[in-house]
Amino acid sequence: LAKTTQPISMDSYEGQEVNITCSHNNIATNDYITWYQQFPSQGPRFIIQGYKTKVTNEVASLFIPADRKSSTLSLPRVSLSDTAVYYCLVGGGNAGNMLTFGGGTRLMVKP
Amino acid sequence: DTAVSQTPKYLVTQMGNDKSIKCEQNLGHDTMYWYKQDSKKFLKIMFSYNNKELIINETVPNRFSPKSPDKAHLNLHINSLELGDSAVYFCASSQGRGRWGQYFGPGTRLTVT
């Protein structure tokens, strides 16, 4: 069972790049790594997903080293509206694989 | 047109009661989930259904029983509610398991008094 850990909180300023790392030492061979964003009183929202190396979409990049024991979500040029809690989710590659959320990282973007 | 909807949004009830939370998705997904988010914001999976078949059943008290009448619905029934059941419950859906991102509903805040 992948134990997934993240920093509890991070602060940044508008326009900066933010990198949030998730540690998942026991990741299974077929597990995927997915990141979600959650605003207060809302459900988590999908940001990006990857299996290995680097994935980029219009809002973020995801870096996964070769051993896959960690992953880093990179948010370029954050704005105030990026203030939220960010969760990594590991698992699900096979039917019945556990899905384990990290504890979440509370990102505060300051003006 | 909401992708994943849950009812009710808020539920306040007394200990010992039985309650249900309904979830519906209109995305055509074949996998649905229930998660519990506690007061510290930890998200923990409870159940996962794929094509109406239970594929994940975490160590949840058997007072919690999911029901999937069809692929678009996954309801959660809770018997004999306890104070510790107070939390926000999220339903989610995805096309397939793990390989695809999940779409979450708005959540149901359950308060047991």
PDB file of C-alpha atoms in Angstrom:
ATOM      1  CA  LEU A   1       0.000   0.000   0.000  1.00  0.00           C
ATOM      2  CA  ALA A   2       1.521   3.290  -1.145  1.00  0.00           C
ATOM      3  CA  LYS A   3       1.944   5.702   1.752  1.00  0.00           C
ATOM      4  CA  THR A   4       1.742   9.151   0.276  1.00  0.00           C
ATOM      5  CA  THR A   5       3.179  12.218   2.018  1.00  0.00           C
ATOM      6  CA  GLN A   6       3.234  15.897   1.100  1.00  0.00           C
ATOM      7  CA  PRO A   7       4.262  19.126   2.839  1.00  0.00           C
ATOM      8  CA  ILE A   8       1.402  20.507   4.886  1.00  0.00           C
ATOM      9  CA  SER A   9       1.656  24.040   3.538  1.00  0.00           C
ATOM     10  CA  MET A  10       3.577  26.342   1.222  1.00  0.00           C
ATOM     11  CA  ASP A  11       3.603  30.080   0.628  1.00  0.00           C
ATOM     12  CA  SER A  12       4.359  31.814  -2.638  1.00  0.00           C
ATOM     13  CA  TYR A  13       3.922  35.144  -4.392  1.00  0.00           C
ATOM     14  CA  GLU A  14       2.054  35.969  -7.549  1.00  0.00           C
ATOM     15  CA  GLY A  15       4.026  35.286 -10.696  1.00  0.00           C
ATOM     16  CA  GLN A  16       6.356  32.754  -9.106  1.00  0.00           C
ATOM     17  CA  GLU A  17       6.707  29.107 -10.049  1.00  0.00           C
ATOM     18  CA  VAL A  18       5.584  26.702  -7.345  1.00  0.00           C
ATOM     19  CA  ASN A  19       6.786  23.120  -6.990  1.00  0.00           C
ATOM     20  CA  ILE A  20       4.958  20.732  -4.669  1.00  0.00           C
ATOM     21  CA  THR A  21       6.527  17.351  -4.056  1.00  0.00           C
ATOM     22  CA  CYS A  22       4.773  14.153  -3.078  1.00  0.00           C
ATOM     23  CA  SER A  23       6.601  11.144  -1.673  1.00  0.00           C
ATOM     24  CA  HIS A  24       5.270   7.647  -2.431  1.00  0.00           C
ATOM     25  CA  ASN A  25       8.001   5.133  -1.622  1.00  0.00           C
ATOM     26  CA  ASN A  26       5.805   2.031  -1.964  1.00  0.00           C
ATOM     27  CA  ILE A  27       4.249   2.869  -5.307  1.00  0.00           C
ATOM     28  CA  ALA A  28       3.215  -0.257  -7.211  1.00  0.00           C
ATOM     29  CA  THR A  29       4.390  -0.996 -10.734  1.00  0.00           C
ATOM     30  CA  ASN A  30       1.081  -0.188 -12.355  1.00  0.00           C
ATOM     31  CA  ASP A  31       0.114   2.772 -10.182  1.00  0.00           C
ATOM     32  CA  TYR A  32      -0.496   6.183 -11.680  1.00  0.00           C
ATOM     33  CA  ILE A  33       0.139   9.538 -10.005  1.00  0.00           C
ATOM     34  CA  THR A  34      -2.604  12.111 -10.175  1.00  0.00           C
ATOM     35  CA  TRP A  35      -2.825  15.615  -8.742  1.00  0.00           C
ATOM     36  CA  TYR A  36      -5.976  17.420  -7.688  1.00  0.00           C
ATOM     37  CA  GLN A  37      -6.811  20.950  -6.606  1.00  0.00           C
ATOM     38  CA  GLN A  38      -9.457  21.671  -3.996  1.00  0.00           C
ATOM     39  CA  PHE A  39     -11.044  24.987  -3.087  1.00  0.00           C
ATOM     40  CA  PRO A  40     -13.065  25.419   0.137  1.00  0.00           C
ATOM     41  CA  SER A  41     -16.502  23.807   0.037  1.00  0.00           C
ATOM     42  CA  GLN A  42     -15.846  22.190  -3.349  1.00  0.00           C
ATOM     43  CA  GLY A  43     -14.860  18.760  -4.554  1.00  0.00           C
ATOM     44  CA  PRO A  44     -11.296  18.105  -5.735  1.00  0.00           C
ATOM     45  CA  ARG A  45     -10.616  18.996  -9.358  1.00  0.00           C
ATOM     46  CA  PHE A  46      -8.297  17.022 -11.634  1.00  0.00           C
ATOM     47  CA  ILE A  47      -5.090  18.857 -12.608  1.00  0.00           C
ATOM     48  CA  ILE A  48      -2.719  16.357 -14.188  1.00  0.00           C
ATOM     49  CA  GLN A  49      -1.781  12.691 -14.264  1.00  0.00           C
ATOM     50  CA  GLY A  50       1.373  10.792 -15.134  1.00  0.00           C
ATOM     51  CA  TYR A  51       3.141   7.467 -14.941  1.00  0.00           C
ATOM     52  CA  LYS A  52       6.794   8.368 -15.502  1.00  0.00           C
ATOM     53  CA  THR A  53       9.080  11.150 -16.752  1.00  0.00           C
ATOM     54  CA  LYS A  54       7.356  14.436 -17.504  1.00  0.00           C
ATOM     55  CA  VAL A  55       3.817  15.384 -18.389  1.00  0.00           C
ATOM     56  CA  THR A  56       2.683  18.901 -19.254  1.00  0.00           C
ATOM     57  CA  ASN A  57      -0.726  20.388 -19.888  1.00  0.00           C
ATOM     58  CA  GLU A  58      -2.103  23.885 -20.094  1.00  0.00           C
ATOM     59  CA  VAL A  59      -2.079  24.463 -16.326  1.00  0.00           C
ATOM     60  CA  ALA A  60       0.776  22.413 -14.845  1.00  0.00           C
ATOM     61  CA  SER A  61       3.682  20.056 -15.299  1.00  0.00           C
ATOM     62  CA  LEU A  62       4.304  16.810 -13.500  1.00  0.00           C
ATOM     63  CA  PHE A  63       7.826  15.487 -13.014  1.00  0.00           C
ATOM     64  CA  ILE A  64       8.338  11.857 -12.050  1.00  0.00           C
ATOM     65  CA  PRO A  65      11.876  10.478 -11.566  1.00  0.00           C
ATOM     66  CA  ALA A  66      12.887   7.082 -12.865  1.00  0.00           C
ATOM     67  CA  ASP A  67      12.361   5.312  -9.534  1.00  0.00           C
ATOM     68  CA  ARG A  68       8.829   6.819  -9.310  1.00  0.00           C
ATOM     69  CA  LYS A  69       9.120   7.145  -5.538  1.00  0.00           C
ATOM     70  CA  SER A  70       8.220  10.800  -5.676  1.00  0.00           C
ATOM     71  CA  SER A  71       6.567  13.273  -7.980  1.00  0.00           C
ATOM     72  CA  THR A  72       6.584  17.051  -8.295  1.00  0.00           C
ATOM     73  CA  LEU A  73       3.704  19.199  -9.390  1.00  0.00           C
ATOM     74  CA  SER A  74       4.917  22.422 -10.967  1.00  0.00           C
ATOM     75  CA  LEU A  75       2.601  25.412 -11.286  1.00  0.00           C
ATOM     76  CA  PRO A  76       4.070  28.147 -13.479  1.00  0.00           C
ATOM     77  CA  ARG A  77       3.458  31.795 -12.592  1.00  0.00           C
ATOM     78  CA  VAL A  78       0.857  31.315  -9.877  1.00  0.00           C
ATOM     79  CA  SER A  79      -1.881  33.845  -9.251  1.00  0.00           C
ATOM     80  CA  LEU A  80      -4.020  34.574  -6.198  1.00  0.00           C
ATOM     81  CA  SER A  81      -6.689  32.235  -7.558  1.00  0.00           C
ATOM     82  CA  ASP A  82      -4.280  29.304  -7.270  1.00  0.00           C
ATOM     83  CA  THR A  83      -4.601  29.489  -3.478  1.00  0.00           C
ATOM     84  CA  ALA A  84      -6.028  26.071  -2.676  1.00  0.00           C
ATOM     85  CA  VAL A  85      -5.170  22.652  -1.283  1.00  0.00           C
ATOM     86  CA  TYR A  86      -3.314  20.339  -3.646  1.00  0.00           C
ATOM     87  CA  TYR A  87      -3.504  16.568  -3.283  1.00  0.00           C
ATOM     88  CA  CYS A  88      -1.527  13.807  -4.921  1.00  0.00           C
ATOM     89  CA  LEU A  89      -3.245  10.484  -5.475  1.00  0.00           C
ATOM     90  CA  VAL A  90      -1.360   7.265  -6.099  1.00  0.00           C
ATOM     91  CA  GLY A  91      -2.789   3.996  -7.294  1.00  0.00           C
ATOM     92  CA  GLY A  92      -5.433   2.467  -9.476  1.00  0.00           C
ATOM     93  CA  GLY A  93      -3.318   0.917 -12.189  1.00  0.00           C
ATOM     94  CA  ASN A  94      -5.037  -2.431 -11.774  1.00  0.00           C
ATOM     95  CA  ALA A  95      -8.571  -3.159 -10.728  1.00  0.00           C
ATOM     96  CA  GLY A  96      -8.499  -3.440  -6.969  1.00  0.00           C
ATOM     97  CA  ASN A  97      -5.270  -1.414  -6.566  1.00  0.00           C
ATOM     98  CA  MET A  98      -5.701   0.913  -3.660  1.00  0.00           C
ATOM     99  CA  LEU A  99      -6.116   4.617  -4.223  1.00  0.00           C
ATOM    100  CA  THR A 100      -4.187   6.617  -1.636  1.00  0.00           C
ATOM    101  CA  PHE A 101      -4.400  10.366  -1.266  1.00  0.00           C
ATOM    102  CA  GLY A 102      -1.639  12.402   0.288  1.00  0.00           C
ATOM    103  CA  GLY A 103      -2.578  14.639   3.190  1.00  0.00           C
ATOM    104  CA  GLY A 104      -2.778  17.686   0.951  1.00  0.00           C
ATOM    105  CA  THR A 105      -0.584  20.782   0.631  1.00  0.00           C
ATOM    106  CA  ARG A 106      -2.203  24.111   1.430  1.00  0.00           C
ATOM    107  CA  LEU A 107      -0.771  26.656  -1.019  1.00  0.00           C
ATOM    108  CA  MET A 108      -1.132  30.312  -0.128  1.00  0.00           C
ATOM    109  CA  VAL A 109      -0.351  32.752  -2.925  1.00  0.00           C
ATOM    110  CA  LYS A 110       0.315  36.280  -1.734  1.00  0.00           C
ATOM    111  CA  PRO A 111       0.154  39.502  -3.765  1.00  0.00           C
TER     112      PRO A 111
ATOM    113  CA  ASP B   1     -25.371  20.592 -16.636  1.00  0.00           C
ATOM    114  CA  THR B   2     -23.576  19.177 -13.607  1.00  0.00           C
ATOM    115  CA  ALA B   3     -21.235  16.269 -14.338  1.00  0.00           C
ATOM    116  CA  VAL B   4     -21.352  14.623 -10.895  1.00  0.00           C
ATOM    117  CA  SER B   5     -24.154  15.596  -8.564  1.00  0.00           C
ATOM    118  CA  GLN B   6     -24.877  14.642  -4.983  1.00  0.00           C
ATOM    119  CA  THR B   7     -27.929  15.071  -2.822  1.00  0.00           C
ATOM    120  CA  PRO B   8     -28.340  16.375  -0.259  1.00  0.00           C
ATOM    121  CA  LYS B   9     -25.587  18.973   0.044  1.00  0.00           C
ATOM    122  CA  TYR B  10     -26.067  19.204   3.803  1.00  0.00           C
ATOM    123  CA  LEU B  11     -27.398  16.527   6.122  1.00  0.00           C
ATOM    124  CA  VAL B  12     -27.899  17.022   9.844  1.00  0.00           C
ATOM    125  CA  THR B  13     -29.193  14.092  11.800  1.00  0.00           C
ATOM    126  CA  GLN B  14     -29.105  12.449  15.203  1.00  0.00           C
ATOM    127  CA  MET B  15     -27.109   9.487  16.371  1.00  0.00           C
ATOM    128  CA  GLY B  16     -28.715   6.167  15.629  1.00  0.00           C
ATOM    129  CA  ASN B  17     -30.599   7.325  12.553  1.00  0.00           C
ATOM    130  CA  ASP B  18     -30.279   5.808   9.073  1.00  0.00           C
ATOM    131  CA  LYS B  19     -29.587   8.090   6.125  1.00  0.00           C
ATOM    132  CA  SER B  20     -28.733   7.923   2.438  1.00  0.00           C
ATOM    133  CA  ILE B  21     -26.702  10.102   0.121  1.00  0.00           C
ATOM    134  CA  LYS B  22     -27.365   9.915  -3.596  1.00  0.00           C
ATOM    135  CA  CYS B  23     -24.871  10.364  -6.404  1.00  0.00           C
ATOM    136  CA  GLU B  24     -25.398  10.602 -10.132  1.00  0.00           C
ATOM    137  CA  GLN B  25     -22.980  11.187 -12.994  1.00  0.00           C
ATOM    138  CA  ASN B  26     -23.895  12.094 -16.565  1.00  0.00           C
ATOM    139  CA  LEU B  27     -20.434  11.592 -18.041  1.00  0.00           C
ATOM    140  CA  GLY B  28     -20.957   8.037 -19.219  1.00  0.00           C
ATOM    141  CA  HIS B  29     -18.198   6.823 -16.896  1.00  0.00           C
ATOM    142  CA  ASP B  30     -18.082   3.212 -15.799  1.00  0.00           C
ATOM    143  CA  THR B  31     -16.358   3.656 -12.441  1.00  0.00           C
ATOM    144  CA  MET B  32     -17.684   5.477  -9.405  1.00  0.00           C
ATOM    145  CA  TYR B  33     -16.280   6.120  -5.934  1.00  0.00           C
ATOM    146  CA  TRP B  34     -17.158   7.298  -2.466  1.00  0.00           C
ATOM    147  CA  TYR B  35     -14.626   9.221  -0.398  1.00  0.00           C
ATOM    148  CA  LYS B  36     -14.732  10.553   3.140  1.00  0.00           C
ATOM    149  CA  GLN B  37     -12.991  13.824   4.004  1.00  0.00           C
ATOM    150  CA  ASP B  38     -12.535  14.394   7.712  1.00  0.00           C
ATOM    151  CA  SER B  39     -12.151  17.625   9.630  1.00  0.00           C
ATOM    152  CA  LYS B  40      -8.403  17.627   8.956  1.00  0.00           C
ATOM    153  CA  LYS B  41      -9.123  17.453   5.221  1.00  0.00           C
ATOM    154  CA  PHE B  42      -7.739  13.964   4.778  1.00  0.00           C
ATOM    155  CA  LEU B  43      -9.387  12.202   1.841  1.00  0.00           C
ATOM    156  CA  LYS B  44      -9.902   8.475   2.188  1.00  0.00           C
ATOM    157  CA  ILE B  45     -11.495   6.132  -0.291  1.00  0.00           C
ATOM    158  CA  MET B  46     -14.386   4.079   0.981  1.00  0.00           C
ATOM    159  CA  PHE B  47     -15.755   2.222  -2.022  1.00  0.00           C
ATOM    160  CA  SER B  48     -15.236   1.901  -5.737  1.00  0.00           C
ATOM    161  CA  TYR B  49     -17.623   0.388  -8.256  1.00  0.00           C
ATOM    162  CA  ASN B  50     -16.834  -0.542 -11.836  1.00  0.00           C
ATOM    163  CA  ASN B  51     -19.796  -1.346 -14.073  1.00  0.00           C
ATOM    164  CA  LYS B  52     -21.949  -1.845 -10.973  1.00  0.00           C
ATOM    165  CA  GLU B  53     -19.441  -4.295  -9.476  1.00  0.00           C
ATOM    166  CA  LEU B  54     -17.733  -3.529  -6.174  1.00  0.00           C
ATOM    167  CA  ILE B  55     -13.955  -3.464  -6.692  1.00  0.00           C
ATOM    168  CA  ILE B  56     -12.713  -1.572  -3.647  1.00  0.00           C
ATOM    169  CA  ASN B  57     -14.200  -1.927  -0.214  1.00  0.00           C
ATOM    170  CA  GLU B  58     -11.898  -0.310   2.296  1.00  0.00           C
ATOM    171  CA  THR B  59     -12.002  -0.957   6.004  1.00  0.00           C
ATOM    172  CA  VAL B  60     -15.279   0.823   6.414  1.00  0.00           C
ATOM    173  CA  PRO B  61     -17.785  -0.221   9.086  1.00  0.00           C
ATOM    174  CA  ASN B  62     -20.493  -2.424   7.641  1.00  0.00           C
ATOM    175  CA  ARG B  63     -22.987   0.245   8.693  1.00  0.00           C
ATOM    176  CA  PHE B  64     -21.979   1.834   5.377  1.00  0.00           C
ATOM    177  CA  SER B  65     -23.471   0.122   2.357  1.00  0.00           C
ATOM    178  CA  PRO B  66     -23.078   1.341  -1.224  1.00  0.00           C
ATOM    179  CA  LYS B  67     -25.762   0.606  -3.773  1.00  0.00           C
ATOM    180  CA  SER B  68     -25.296   0.933  -7.524  1.00  0.00           C
ATOM    181  CA  PRO B  69     -28.596   0.513  -9.376  1.00  0.00           C
ATOM    182  CA  ASP B  70     -26.905   1.345 -12.683  1.00  0.00           C
ATOM    183  CA  LYS B  71     -23.625   2.714 -14.009  1.00  0.00           C
ATOM    184  CA  ALA B  72     -24.723   6.304 -13.567  1.00  0.00           C
ATOM    185  CA  HIS B  73     -25.672   6.054  -9.897  1.00  0.00           C
ATOM    186  CA  LEU B  74     -23.859   5.116  -6.704  1.00  0.00           C
ATOM    187  CA  ASN B  75     -25.753   5.744  -3.498  1.00  0.00           C
ATOM    188  CA  LEU B  76     -24.391   5.493   0.027  1.00  0.00           C
ATOM    189  CA  HIS B  77     -26.592   4.248   2.827  1.00  0.00           C
ATOM    190  CA  ILE B  78     -25.492   4.627   6.419  1.00  0.00           C
ATOM    191  CA  ASN B  79     -27.148   2.775   9.289  1.00  0.00           C
ATOM    192  CA  SER B  80     -27.030   3.647  12.979  1.00  0.00           C
ATOM    193  CA  LEU B  81     -25.159   6.902  12.505  1.00  0.00           C
ATOM    194  CA  GLU B  82     -22.424   7.766  15.007  1.00  0.00           C
ATOM    195  CA  LEU B  83     -20.776  11.044  15.944  1.00  0.00           C
ATOM    196  CA  GLY B  84     -17.577   9.946  14.198  1.00  0.00           C
ATOM    197  CA  ASP B  85     -19.408   9.690  10.895  1.00  0.00           C
ATOM    198  CA  SER B  86     -19.559  13.480  10.722  1.00  0.00           C
ATOM    199  CA  ALA B  87     -17.518  14.466   7.670  1.00  0.00           C
ATOM    200  CA  VAL B  88     -17.834  15.557   4.064  1.00  0.00           C
ATOM    201  CA  TYR B  89     -18.585  12.697   1.703  1.00  0.00           C
ATOM    202  CA  PHE B  90     -17.558  12.999  -1.932  1.00  0.00           C
ATOM    203  CA  CYS B  91     -18.748  10.948  -4.835  1.00  0.00           C
ATOM    204  CA  ALA B  92     -16.531  10.726  -7.918  1.00  0.00           C
ATOM    205  CA  SER B  93     -16.486   9.017 -11.274  1.00  0.00           C
ATOM    206  CA  SER B  94     -13.903   8.122 -13.906  1.00  0.00           C
ATOM    207  CA  GLN B  95     -13.630   6.336 -17.204  1.00  0.00           C
ATOM    208  CA  GLY B  96     -11.813   3.224 -16.083  1.00  0.00           C
ATOM    209  CA  ARG B  97      -9.719   2.783 -12.972  1.00  0.00           C
ATOM    210  CA  GLY B  98      -6.717   4.853 -11.902  1.00  0.00           C
ATOM    211  CA  ARG B  99      -5.534   5.377 -15.450  1.00  0.00           C
ATOM    212  CA  TRP B 100      -8.001   8.226 -15.769  1.00  0.00           C
ATOM    213  CA  GLY B 101      -8.660  11.316 -13.718  1.00  0.00           C
ATOM    214  CA  GLN B 102     -11.660  11.385 -11.461  1.00  0.00           C
ATOM    215  CA  TYR B 103     -14.461  13.922 -11.515  1.00  0.00           C
ATOM    216  CA  PHE B 104     -15.725  14.789  -8.065  1.00  0.00           C
ATOM    217  CA  GLY B 105     -19.138  15.886  -6.926  1.00  0.00           C
ATOM    218  CA  PRO B 106     -19.660  18.948  -4.717  1.00  0.00           C
ATOM    219  CA  GLY B 107     -19.751  16.901  -1.528  1.00  0.00           C
ATOM    220  CA  THR B 108     -22.316  16.196   1.180  1.00  0.00           C
ATOM    221  CA  ARG B 109     -21.573  17.605   4.605  1.00  0.00           C
ATOM    222  CA  LEU B 110     -22.941  15.149   7.158  1.00  0.00           C
ATOM    223  CA  THR B 111     -23.297  16.313  10.741  1.00  0.00           C
ATOM    224  CA  VAL B 112     -24.330  13.798  13.372  1.00  0.00           C
ATOM    225  CA  THR B 113     -25.519  15.261  16.670  1.00  0.00           C
TER     226      THR B 113
END
